[in-house]
Every structure is written in structure tokens, then in C-alpha cells.
Amino acid sequence: MLPTLRRSVLLLMYMGGGALIAGLVFPVAVSMETGTILGALLWLATDQWRQRQLLDWLRQFAESSDSEPQGVDKEIVLRVRRLLRQKNREANSYKSRLDNLQAMLQAMPNGVIVLDAQERIEWCNRVACEHFGLDARRDMRQRVTHLLRVPALVRALAARDMNNAFVVDGPLSSASNPLRLEMRLFSFGQAQRVLMLSRDITTIEQAEAMRRDFVANVSHEIRTPLTVLSGFVETLQTLALTSEERKYYLALMAEQSDRMTKLVEDLLTLSRMEGSSPPDMQEWTPLSRLFRMTMENARALSVLLSETETPGHQIVEEGLETSMEISGSVRELSSAFSNLVHNALRYTPQGGRIFVRWQPNGEGGARFSVEDSGLGIAPEHLPRLTERFYRIDADRSRNSGGTGLGLSIVKHAAQRHGAKLLIRSALGHGSCFSLDFPAERLRLPNRG
Ligand code: ADP
């Protein structure tokens, strides 16, 4: 009922009641009309007072109060209170669900941006801020295309392209710090809102590029000796050669096939190391045995390189007769030691000096180092030397039997044994390659 109507009805009723009361209580002193009016005004005042009390109470909505309403008002109050409690509970439950959802979206490894129908940012997670250089507070309610001037994104939003992923450069991407993002748009809700997802695919693209380079490099490395071999085969098949000439060609063929064998062996060594967990600490080997093997091979290579009966280099050994033992893979460790010594021999002209040292550091660890007086390396090459197939002088490397994988193998073997590879070199002044082994991998044998 409308308040005015209610009041009129009430007034009528009160007047009747008031007249009755006035007639009964004050039959002589007060006239009928005055009593009616007085009674009505009294009821009206009482009703107004109760309404105000109820309103005040509802405004405060006190859980418990000294002046709790009574009667019908009490029921109204109880029902309102119950309703409000229920609504509060619902609101709290929605809020906690919303908080959970936001926390979940924050924890996602992908960037998430929610746009309204006008493409203004409604919400974004931390990863999206990192991907696009956004500020979650400052950039709220801004049109995304004003903030991110990425043509592919502008096109996709304009076309409402919701099916196809597209790849963009992150706005903060640079040559030294590239950032490639795969993006996808989804529309949701009735208000044409858009969910923008971004995923960092920089490392995936880099790995893919490395894989392509690797396949191209391997193919190139194998194709060269193969071409030479097939040329010689043709020569042997078509030309009438003397036995001397045949011997010469067969020796050249053997050289090429050795080169391919060495390449395949190095590739297998690398893939074995990449595909397995680091060697455990159970197997202990005397280092002097490993060094003896390494140095025998080194002297043989030096003789081979000198093309005489004697080694072409002066090889100096220091501390290699150690009694220390090392734990790990004998095959990987001897491959690492040999690669370093062989490189020193291959990149040091005849007559040069090579020091091979084993130096305990006094704290249980020790350093294996190979220092040569050879060609040396310009500083710009140093950071890339351990990349597969990275060579400074490809011809020199190949002619001396190199595959371009030696230092890559050394680096992997070192990492798997907790050792660090250090390279010090100056162009024209020789190089020093060292491996620093941690104390956990070394021990002195128990002579007890
Ligand atoms: P490679 O089979 O070509 O020797 P590595 O991975 O062992 O492959 O070495 C990579 C490159 O590093 C070599 O091609 C060479 O240019 C350079 N290099 C390695 N060791 C030395 C060294 N001791 N002195 C000078 N240059 C070196």
C-alpha cells in the first residue's frame, strides 16, 4: 500500500477508535470531536514513532540491541536480518571465488588480458604486464590498441579473429633481449568481451633455429668428405692407375672416412651426454691413469702433426702423477682432457710449448689446465667457442682433424661433473683452457 493511502486509512481508523476512547474515558469533560481528534493524533504519533524506530534500527542493523522491536516489526526485522545474512554469505562466497580465480590467473605462466566491448583493459595478470610492459593500475580502462601498437594485434582485434594464433615481437623486445610472443584471442560473455592470451615462445623458436642450424651443419660436415670419397671411387673405377697411385688414393679415402667416423663419434658422445642424467658418485678412478692415457695420445698426435718420428711440440707435465681419484664417467672425463690437449697441439705451431697441469686448490678441489704458446684467440670469439660447429678458421680445424664439436663436448662433460670451464687467451700469445673440479668429485685414496 502507498504511504499516503496507508496514512489516510490509518487516520480514519484512529479517528473512530479515538472517538470511542474519548467517549468512554472522558465522557463529561471532553467533547466527542475533541476526543476523536486527540485519539487519532495519539495513534498517528505512536505509529510515526514506531516507524522511525524501525527505520533507525534497520539503518544500524545491529545484531543485538537493547531496543529490539517487538510484534510485527520484530518479524520484519528478523526476516530482513535473515535475508541480509544470506546475501552477505552469497557475496562473500562470490568474492572468495573471484579471488581464487584471479589468483589462479595470476599464477598462470601465460599472459592474460581481459578487454571490454570497447577493447579497454579490464584486468590483466603479472605475466601480461611483463610481456607488454603494462602497469596493472595505470593502464586499467585504457584502450589496448592505444597502449600496444602491434599491427598484427590491431588487425586481429579489428577482424575479431578468434581462431588463429599469431606471433608478434614483444614491445620491449631487442636484439640482445629478444621476446617472441604467441597470441590468441577469445570472445566471451554477452557483452562481446575479449580474452587475450600471450605465451613466450622465444626459447622454443631459438631451440628450433638451433635444431635447423645443427641439421644443416651436420649435413654439410658429412657431405664434404662424402663428395671427396665418391670422387676418388670414380677415379679408381675409371682410370687405369699404377699400384702407387692406387695406394695414394686409398690413403686419401681412408682419411675422409676417418673424418666421418670421428664426426659420428663426437655426435654420439654429445647426444649421450645430453640424453642422460649426470654420472653418479659411485665410480672412482685414479686420475694418474686418465692422465697417462691422455698424454700418450697427445704425444702420438704431436708426432703425427710434425710428420717426423718425434713430437713437434715441447710438452710439459706438472702434477699429473697425482694420487687423487675422481668420481664420474671415465669416458667423458678422458674425452674432455684429450680434447683440450689435442686442441693445444693442433692450434700451436711446431716447436711451441704446451703445459698440462693438475693443481689442487688446497680446499679439496683442483684445476686441470692446458696452456699453449699457440695462435691465441681474439676476444670476440671467446663467448661462442663452446657452440657446436663454431670455428674461427674452419679450414685449419678440418685439416687438423677437427669436427667443431670438441669444446662443446668439454663444456658438457665439465657441467655433468660439476666443473667449470675457463678460457683465457690473447691473439698471438697462446691460450689457457682450464677445468675447475669441485671437492665432492675428488678424493685421496684410503691407504688404510
Ligand atoms: P675444432 O674441432 O674445430 O677444434 P673445437 O670445438 O675443439 O672444434 O674448438 C672450436 C674452435 O676454437 C676451434 O675451431 C678453434 O678455432 C678454437 N680453438 C680451440 N682451442 C684452441 C686453442 N688451444 N688455440 C687456439 N684456438 C683454439
PDB file of N, CA and C in Angstrom, residues 61-98:
ATOM      1  N   PHE A  61      21.131  -1.709  11.775  1.00  0.00           N
ATOM      2  CA  PHE A  61      21.154  -3.159  11.635  1.00  0.00           C
ATOM      3  C   PHE A  61      22.038  -3.821  12.675  1.00  0.00           C
ATOM      4  N   ALA A  62      21.769  -3.470  13.904  1.00  0.00           N
ATOM      5  CA  ALA A  62      22.547  -4.051  14.996  1.00  0.00           C
ATOM      6  C   ALA A  62      22.185  -5.513  15.182  1.00  0.00           C
ATOM      7  N   GLU A  63      23.193  -6.293  15.454  1.00  0.00           N
ATOM      8  CA  GLU A  63      22.952  -7.719  15.648  1.00  0.00           C
ATOM      9  C   GLU A  63      22.132  -7.957  16.922  1.00  0.00           C
ATOM     10  N   SER A  64      22.523  -7.269  17.953  1.00  0.00           N
ATOM     11  CA  SER A  64      21.714  -7.346  19.165  1.00  0.00           C
ATOM     12  C   SER A  64      21.622  -5.935  19.713  1.00  0.00           C
ATOM     13  N   SER A  65      20.483  -5.585  20.137  1.00  0.00           N
ATOM     14  CA  SER A  65      20.295  -4.215  20.607  1.00  0.00           C
ATOM     15  C   SER A  65      19.359  -4.255  21.816  1.00  0.00           C
ATOM     16  N   ASP A  66      19.515  -3.242  22.679  1.00  0.00           N
ATOM     17  CA  ASP A  66      18.635  -3.205  23.850  1.00  0.00           C
ATOM     18  C   ASP A  66      17.200  -2.924  23.433  1.00  0.00           C
ATOM     19  N   SER A  67      17.064  -2.163  22.352  1.00  0.00           N
ATOM     20  CA  SER A  67      15.718  -1.766  21.921  1.00  0.00           C
ATOM     21  C   SER A  67      15.273  -2.578  20.715  1.00  0.00           C
ATOM     22  N   GLU A  68      15.324  -3.893  20.832  1.00  0.00           N
ATOM     23  CA  GLU A  68      14.855  -4.773  19.750  1.00  0.00           C
ATOM     24  C   GLU A  68      13.379  -4.516  19.529  1.00  0.00           C
ATOM     25  N   PRO A  69      12.922  -4.363  18.269  1.00  0.00           N
ATOM     26  CA  PRO A  69      11.497  -4.149  18.035  1.00  0.00           C
ATOM     27  C   PRO A  69      10.685  -5.361  18.451  1.00  0.00           C
ATOM     28  N   GLN A  70       9.408  -5.135  18.643  1.00  0.00           N
ATOM     29  CA  GLN A  70       8.511  -6.213  19.075  1.00  0.00           C
ATOM     30  C   GLN A  70       7.405  -6.427  18.046  1.00  0.00           C
ATOM     31  N   GLY A  71       6.660  -7.529  18.175  1.00  0.00           N
ATOM     32  CA  GLY A  71       5.474  -7.792  17.364  1.00  0.00           C
ATOM     33  C   GLY A  71       5.798  -7.959  15.896  1.00  0.00           C
ATOM     34  N   VAL A  72       4.919  -7.314  15.051  1.00  0.00           N
ATOM     35  CA  VAL A  72       5.082  -7.442  13.595  1.00  0.00           C
ATOM     36  C   VAL A  72       6.440  -6.895  13.170  1.00  0.00           C
ATOM     37  N   ASP A  73       6.801  -5.776  13.782  1.00  0.00           N
ATOM     38  CA  ASP A  73       8.088  -5.168  13.450  1.00  0.00           C
ATOM     39  C   ASP A  73       9.224  -6.138  13.691  1.00  0.00           C
ATOM     40  N   LYS A  74       9.081  -6.880  14.781  1.00  0.00           N
ATOM     41  CA  LYS A  74      10.144  -7.836  15.124  1.00  0.00           C
ATOM     42  C   LYS A  74      10.304  -8.853  13.989  1.00  0.00           C
ATOM     43  N   GLU A  75       9.169  -9.314  13.455  1.00  0.00           N
ATOM     44  CA  GLU A  75       9.250 -10.305  12.378  1.00  0.00           C
ATOM     45  C   GLU A  75       9.885  -9.701  11.129  1.00  0.00           C
ATOM     46  N   ILE A  76       9.457  -8.439  10.857  1.00  0.00           N
ATOM     47  CA  ILE A  76      10.059  -7.764   9.679  1.00  0.00           C
ATOM     48  C   ILE A  76      11.567  -7.718   9.843  1.00  0.00           C
ATOM     49  N   VAL A  77      11.947  -7.287  11.063  1.00  0.00           N
ATOM     50  CA  VAL A  77      13.384  -7.167  11.336  1.00  0.00           C
ATOM     51  C   VAL A  77      14.083  -8.509  11.193  1.00  0.00           C
ATOM     52  N   LEU A  78      13.486  -9.557  11.750  1.00  0.00           N
ATOM     53  CA  LEU A  78      14.117 -10.877  11.666  1.00  0.00           C
ATOM     54  C   LEU A  78      14.286 -11.329  10.230  1.00  0.00           C
ATOM     55  N   ARG A  79      13.193 -11.087   9.436  1.00  0.00           N
ATOM     56  CA  ARG A  79      13.271 -11.515   8.033  1.00  0.00           C
ATOM     57  C   ARG A  79      14.328 -10.725   7.266  1.00  0.00           C
ATOM     58  N   VAL A  80      14.340  -9.410   7.514  1.00  0.00           N
ATOM     59  CA  VAL A  80      15.339  -8.575   6.823  1.00  0.00           C
ATOM     60  C   VAL A  80      16.739  -9.036   7.214  1.00  0.00           C
ATOM     61  N   ARG A  81      16.878  -9.277   8.534  1.00  0.00           N
ATOM     62  CA  ARG A  81      18.194  -9.703   9.033  1.00  0.00           C
ATOM     63  C   ARG A  81      18.644 -11.011   8.376  1.00  0.00           C
ATOM     64  N   ARG A  82      17.685 -11.973   8.283  1.00  0.00           N
ATOM     65  CA  ARG A  82      17.995 -13.271   7.682  1.00  0.00           C
ATOM     66  C   ARG A  82      18.395 -13.104   6.210  1.00  0.00           C
ATOM     67  N   LEU A  83      17.579 -12.241   5.524  1.00  0.00           N
ATOM     68  CA  LEU A  83      17.835 -12.003   4.100  1.00  0.00           C
ATOM     69  C   LEU A  83      19.225 -11.387   3.893  1.00  0.00           C
ATOM     70  N   LEU A  84      19.502 -10.406   4.760  1.00  0.00           N
ATOM     71  CA  LEU A  84      20.802  -9.745   4.613  1.00  0.00           C
ATOM     72  C   LEU A  84      21.957 -10.698   4.891  1.00  0.00           C
ATOM     73  N   ARG A  85      21.742 -11.543   5.917  1.00  0.00           N
ATOM     74  CA  ARG A  85      22.795 -12.516   6.240  1.00  0.00           C
ATOM     75  C   ARG A  85      23.062 -13.429   5.056  1.00  0.00           C
ATOM     76  N   GLN A  86      21.945 -13.895   4.444  1.00  0.00           N
ATOM     77  CA  GLN A  86      22.065 -14.801   3.299  1.00  0.00           C
ATOM     78  C   GLN A  86      22.798 -14.097   2.153  1.00  0.00           C
ATOM     79  N   LYS A  87      22.394 -12.825   1.902  1.00  0.00           N
ATOM     80  CA  LYS A  87      23.027 -12.066   0.811  1.00  0.00           C
ATOM     81  C   LYS A  87      24.501 -11.857   1.104  1.00  0.00           C
ATOM     82  N   ASN A  88      24.808 -11.591   2.396  1.00  0.00           N
ATOM     83  CA  ASN A  88      26.212 -11.414   2.776  1.00  0.00           C
ATOM     84  C   ASN A  88      27.021 -12.661   2.506  1.00  0.00           C
ATOM     85  N   ARG A  89      26.398 -13.804   2.907  1.00  0.00           N
ATOM     86  CA  ARG A  89      27.087 -15.079   2.693  1.00  0.00           C
ATOM     87  C   ARG A  89      27.356 -15.289   1.204  1.00  0.00           C
ATOM     88  N   GLU A  90      26.313 -15.016   0.396  1.00  0.00           N
ATOM     89  CA  GLU A  90      26.462 -15.203  -1.060  1.00  0.00           C
ATOM     90  C   GLU A  90      27.559 -14.290  -1.597  1.00  0.00           C
ATOM     91  N   ALA A  91      27.516 -13.023  -1.138  1.00  0.00           N
ATOM     92  CA  ALA A  91      28.515 -12.063  -1.627  1.00  0.00           C
ATOM     93  C   ALA A  91      29.913 -12.522  -1.245  1.00  0.00           C
ATOM     94  N   ASN A  92      30.063 -13.011   0.014  1.00  0.00           N
ATOM     95  CA  ASN A  92      31.390 -13.486   0.445  1.00  0.00           C
ATOM     96  C   ASN A  92      31.846 -14.666  -0.382  1.00  0.00           C
ATOM     97  N   SER A  93      30.885 -15.563  -0.665  1.00  0.00           N
ATOM     98  CA  SER A  93      31.268 -16.742  -1.439  1.00  0.00           C
ATOM     99  C   SER A  93      31.671 -16.336  -2.867  1.00  0.00           C
ATOM    100  N   TYR A  94      30.902 -15.355  -3.479  1.00  0.00           N
ATOM    101  CA  TYR A  94      31.285 -14.884  -4.822  1.00  0.00           C
ATOM    102  C   TYR A  94      32.658 -14.244  -4.779  1.00  0.00           C
ATOM    103  N   LYS A  95      32.896 -13.466  -3.717  1.00  0.00           N
ATOM    104  CA  LYS A  95      34.168 -12.741  -3.626  1.00  0.00           C
ATOM    105  C   LYS A  95      35.328 -13.722  -3.504  1.00  0.00           C
ATOM    106  N   SER A  96      35.123 -14.762  -2.658  1.00  0.00           N
ATOM    107  CA  SER A  96      36.249 -15.689  -2.486  1.00  0.00           C
ATOM    108  C   SER A  96      36.474 -16.486  -3.772  1.00  0.00           C
ATOM    109  N   ARG A  97      35.346 -16.777  -4.505  1.00  0.00           N
ATOM    110  CA  ARG A  97      35.544 -17.470  -5.780  1.00  0.00           C
ATOM    111  C   ARG A  97      36.279 -16.592  -6.782  1.00  0.00           C
ATOM    112  N   LEU A  98      35.918 -15.305  -6.775  1.00  0.00           N
ATOM    113  CA  LEU A  98      36.570 -14.348  -7.676  1.00  0.00           C
ATOM    114  C   LEU A  98      38.053 -14.209  -7.325  1.00  0.00           C
TER     115      LEU A  98
END
